mmCIF file of C-alpha atoms in Angstrom:
data_model
loop_
_atom_site.group_PDB
_atom_site.id
_atom_site.type_symbol
_atom_site.label_atom_id
_atom_site.label_comp_id
_atom_site.label_asym_id
_atom_site.label_seq_id
_atom_site.Cartn_x
_atom_site.Cartn_y
_atom_site.Cartn_z
ATOM 1 C CA UNK A 939 0.000 0.000 0.000
ATOM 2 C CA UNK A 940 1.172 3.529 -0.730
ATOM 3 C CA UNK A 941 -0.239 6.177 1.583
ATOM 4 C CA UNK A 942 0.229 9.917 1.506
ATOM 5 C CA UNK A 943 -1.569 13.048 2.522
ATOM 6 C CA UNK A 944 -1.185 15.704 5.127
ATOM 7 C CA UNK A 945 -2.522 14.154 8.306
ATOM 8 C CA UNK A 946 -2.000 10.782 9.935
ATOM 9 C CA UNK A 947 -5.123 11.341 12.029
ATOM 10 C CA UNK A 948 -7.272 11.559 8.853
ATOM 11 C CA UNK A 949 -6.153 8.078 7.845
ATOM 12 C CA UNK A 950 -5.949 6.224 11.171
ATOM 13 C CA UNK A 951 -8.694 3.751 10.336
ATOM 14 C CA UNK A 952 -7.367 3.170 6.829
ATOM 15 C CA UNK A 953 -3.825 2.592 8.106
ATOM 16 C CA UNK A 954 -4.971 0.184 10.820
ATOM 17 C CA UNK A 955 -7.164 -1.762 8.368
ATOM 18 C CA UNK A 956 -4.410 -1.914 5.747
ATOM 19 C CA UNK A 957 -1.933 -3.335 8.273
ATOM 20 C CA UNK A 958 -4.117 -6.462 8.346
ATOM 21 C CA UNK A 959 -3.886 -6.833 4.568
ATOM 22 C CA UNK A 960 -0.462 -5.755 3.313
ATOM 23 C CA UNK A 961 3.172 -6.850 3.551
ATOM 24 C CA UNK A 962 4.680 -3.443 2.785
ATOM 25 C CA UNK A 963 3.318 0.051 3.417
ATOM 26 C CA UNK A 964 5.011 3.107 1.907
ATOM 27 C CA UNK A 965 4.242 6.243 3.915
ATOM 28 C CA UNK A 966 4.860 9.427 1.958
ATOM 29 C CA UNK A 967 3.526 12.918 1.562
ATOM 30 C CA UNK A 968 3.199 15.325 4.442
ATOM 31 C CA UNK A 969 2.326 12.573 6.910
ATOM 32 C CA UNK A 970 5.791 11.042 6.492
ATOM 33 C CA UNK A 971 7.294 13.964 8.427
ATOM 34 C CA UNK A 972 5.058 13.248 11.421
ATOM 35 C CA UNK A 973 6.326 9.645 11.416
ATOM 36 C CA UNK A 974 9.952 10.745 11.027
ATOM 37 C CA UNK A 975 9.760 13.281 13.843
ATOM 38 C CA UNK A 976 8.133 10.794 16.228
ATOM 39 C CA UNK A 977 10.295 7.790 15.334
ATOM 40 C CA UNK A 978 13.677 9.409 14.665
ATOM 41 C CA UNK A 979 13.378 12.652 16.620
ATOM 42 C CA UNK A 980 14.666 14.636 13.648
ATOM 43 C CA UNK A 981 14.048 18.320 13.097
ATOM 44 C CA UNK A 982 11.399 18.655 10.385
ATOM 45 C CA UNK A 983 11.562 22.446 10.084
ATOM 46 C CA UNK A 984 8.332 23.925 8.712
ATOM 47 C CA UNK A 985 7.165 20.572 7.296
ATOM 48 C CA UNK A 986 3.630 19.402 7.963
ATOM 49 C CA UNK A 987 3.236 17.910 11.426
ATOM 50 C CA UNK A 988 0.061 16.304 12.713
ATOM 51 C CA UNK A 989 0.006 16.659 16.506
ATOM 52 C CA UNK A 990 -2.976 14.316 16.958
ATOM 53 C CA UNK A 991 -1.602 11.785 14.480
ATOM 54 C CA UNK A 992 1.767 11.814 16.226
ATOM 55 C CA UNK A 993 0.138 10.280 19.280
ATOM 56 C CA UNK A 994 -0.798 7.117 17.379
ATOM 57 C CA UNK A 995 2.400 6.629 15.343
ATOM 58 C CA UNK A 996 3.929 4.305 18.002
ATOM 59 C CA UNK A 997 0.740 2.204 18.026
ATOM 60 C CA UNK A 998 0.816 1.954 14.221
ATOM 61 C CA UNK A 999 4.456 0.874 14.276
ATOM 62 C CA UNK A 1000 3.794 -1.722 16.998
ATOM 63 C CA UNK A 1001 0.916 -3.210 15.009
ATOM 64 C CA UNK A 1002 3.040 -3.246 11.852
ATOM 65 C CA UNK A 1003 5.825 -5.072 13.673
ATOM 66 C CA UNK A 1004 3.379 -7.596 15.169
ATOM 67 C CA UNK A 1005 1.872 -8.250 11.716
ATOM 68 C CA UNK A 1006 5.255 -8.389 9.961
ATOM 69 C CA UNK A 1007 4.456 -5.341 7.821
ATOM 70 C CA UNK A 1008 7.428 -3.380 6.516
ATOM 71 C CA UNK A 1009 6.832 0.372 6.869
ATOM 72 C CA UNK A 1010 8.814 2.305 4.259
ATOM 73 C CA UNK A 1011 9.530 5.938 5.143
ATOM 74 C CA UNK A 1012 11.563 8.445 3.140
ATOM 75 C CA UNK A 1013 15.269 8.511 3.901
ATOM 76 C CA UNK A 1014 15.980 11.733 2.024
ATOM 77 C CA UNK A 1015 13.848 14.640 0.895
ATOM 78 C CA UNK A 1016 13.684 17.734 -1.272
ATOM 79 C CA UNK A 1017 13.158 20.777 0.940
ATOM 80 C CA UNK A 1018 12.134 24.320 0.084
ATOM 81 C CA UNK A 1019 12.023 27.636 1.889
ATOM 82 C CA UNK A 1020 8.437 28.110 0.679
ATOM 83 C CA UNK A 1021 5.556 26.121 -0.763
ATOM 84 C CA UNK A 1022 5.237 26.586 -4.520
ATOM 85 C CA UNK A 1023 7.624 27.981 -7.066
ATOM 86 C CA UNK A 1024 10.346 30.416 -6.164
ATOM 87 C CA UNK A 1025 11.609 28.890 -2.935
ATOM 88 C CA UNK A 1026 15.232 28.062 -2.265
ATOM 89 C CA UNK A 1027 15.764 24.282 -2.593
ATOM 90 C CA UNK A 1028 17.966 22.239 -0.258
ATOM 91 C CA UNK A 1029 18.311 18.525 0.425
ATOM 92 C CA UNK A 1030 17.507 16.871 3.748
ATOM 93 C CA UNK A 1031 17.741 13.343 5.100
ATOM 94 C CA UNK A 1032 16.965 11.238 8.158
ATOM 95 C CA UNK A 1033 20.361 12.055 9.664
ATOM 96 C CA UNK A 1034 20.418 15.831 9.177
ATOM 97 C CA UNK A 1035 16.653 16.461 9.124
ATOM 98 C CA UNK A 1036 15.010 19.339 7.298
ATOM 99 C CA UNK A 1037 17.097 22.544 7.245
ATOM 100 C CA UNK A 1038 15.908 25.280 9.616
ATOM 101 C CA UNK A 1039 13.298 27.516 8.007
ATOM 102 C CA UNK A 1040 12.594 24.952 5.276
ATOM 103 C CA UNK A 1041 9.862 22.362 4.736
ATOM 104 C CA UNK A 1042 10.120 18.882 3.304
ATOM 105 C CA UNK A 1043 8.055 18.720 0.118
ATOM 106 C CA UNK A 1044 9.088 15.587 -1.771
ATOM 107 C CA UNK A 1045 11.133 12.445 -1.427
ATOM 108 C CA UNK A 1046 14.725 12.488 -2.587
ATOM 109 C CA UNK A 1047 16.576 10.150 -4.974
ATOM 110 C CA UNK A 1048 17.400 7.479 -2.372
ATOM 111 C CA UNK A 1049 13.761 7.371 -1.253
ATOM 112 C CA UNK A 1050 12.630 7.067 -4.867
ATOM 113 C CA UNK A 1051 14.926 4.032 -5.292
ATOM 114 C CA UNK A 1052 13.688 2.562 -2.005
ATOM 115 C CA UNK A 1053 10.030 3.045 -3.006
ATOM 116 C CA UNK A 1054 10.655 1.592 -6.473
ATOM 117 C CA UNK A 1055 12.225 -1.525 -4.910
ATOM 118 C CA UNK A 1056 9.237 -1.963 -2.578
ATOM 119 C CA UNK A 1057 6.822 -1.557 -5.486
ATOM 120 C CA UNK A 1058 8.810 -3.936 -7.717
ATOM 121 C CA UNK A 1059 8.449 -6.810 -5.241
ATOM 122 C CA UNK A 1060 4.702 -6.217 -4.821
ATOM 123 C CA UNK A 1061 2.026 -8.231 -6.608
ATOM 124 C CA UNK A 1062 -0.820 -5.811 -5.874
ATOM 125 C CA UNK A 1063 -0.568 -2.070 -5.195
ATOM 126 C CA UNK A 1064 -3.146 0.021 -3.361
ATOM 127 C CA UNK A 1065 -2.478 3.761 -3.581
ATOM 128 C CA UNK A 1066 -4.327 6.252 -1.432
#
């Protein structure tokens, strides 16, 4: 399953239901930064952060582990000083986080490779 969107809390039920049905779940979009902040403690700058959703990230990860579901999160990202065209672009990753004053807007080249590998070994893909 490939999940994205802004808020984890908007997709709680979907995520929990999908964990009973999938082997791999790619978490992308704005909600990925909530996962990364909770799980890795990295600075996410001005990236989207879902305070309510953050509270259930550990529960989601525990259920995934219990069910043997691999959760794929971005390992690098394209960051910008503003949303839309015209912002300064900088890279970020799970080690350095999102640069101060910037927001993570897309996955980087390593994450693209990681996602492609997860998709390539899948028989069925559900994208939400």
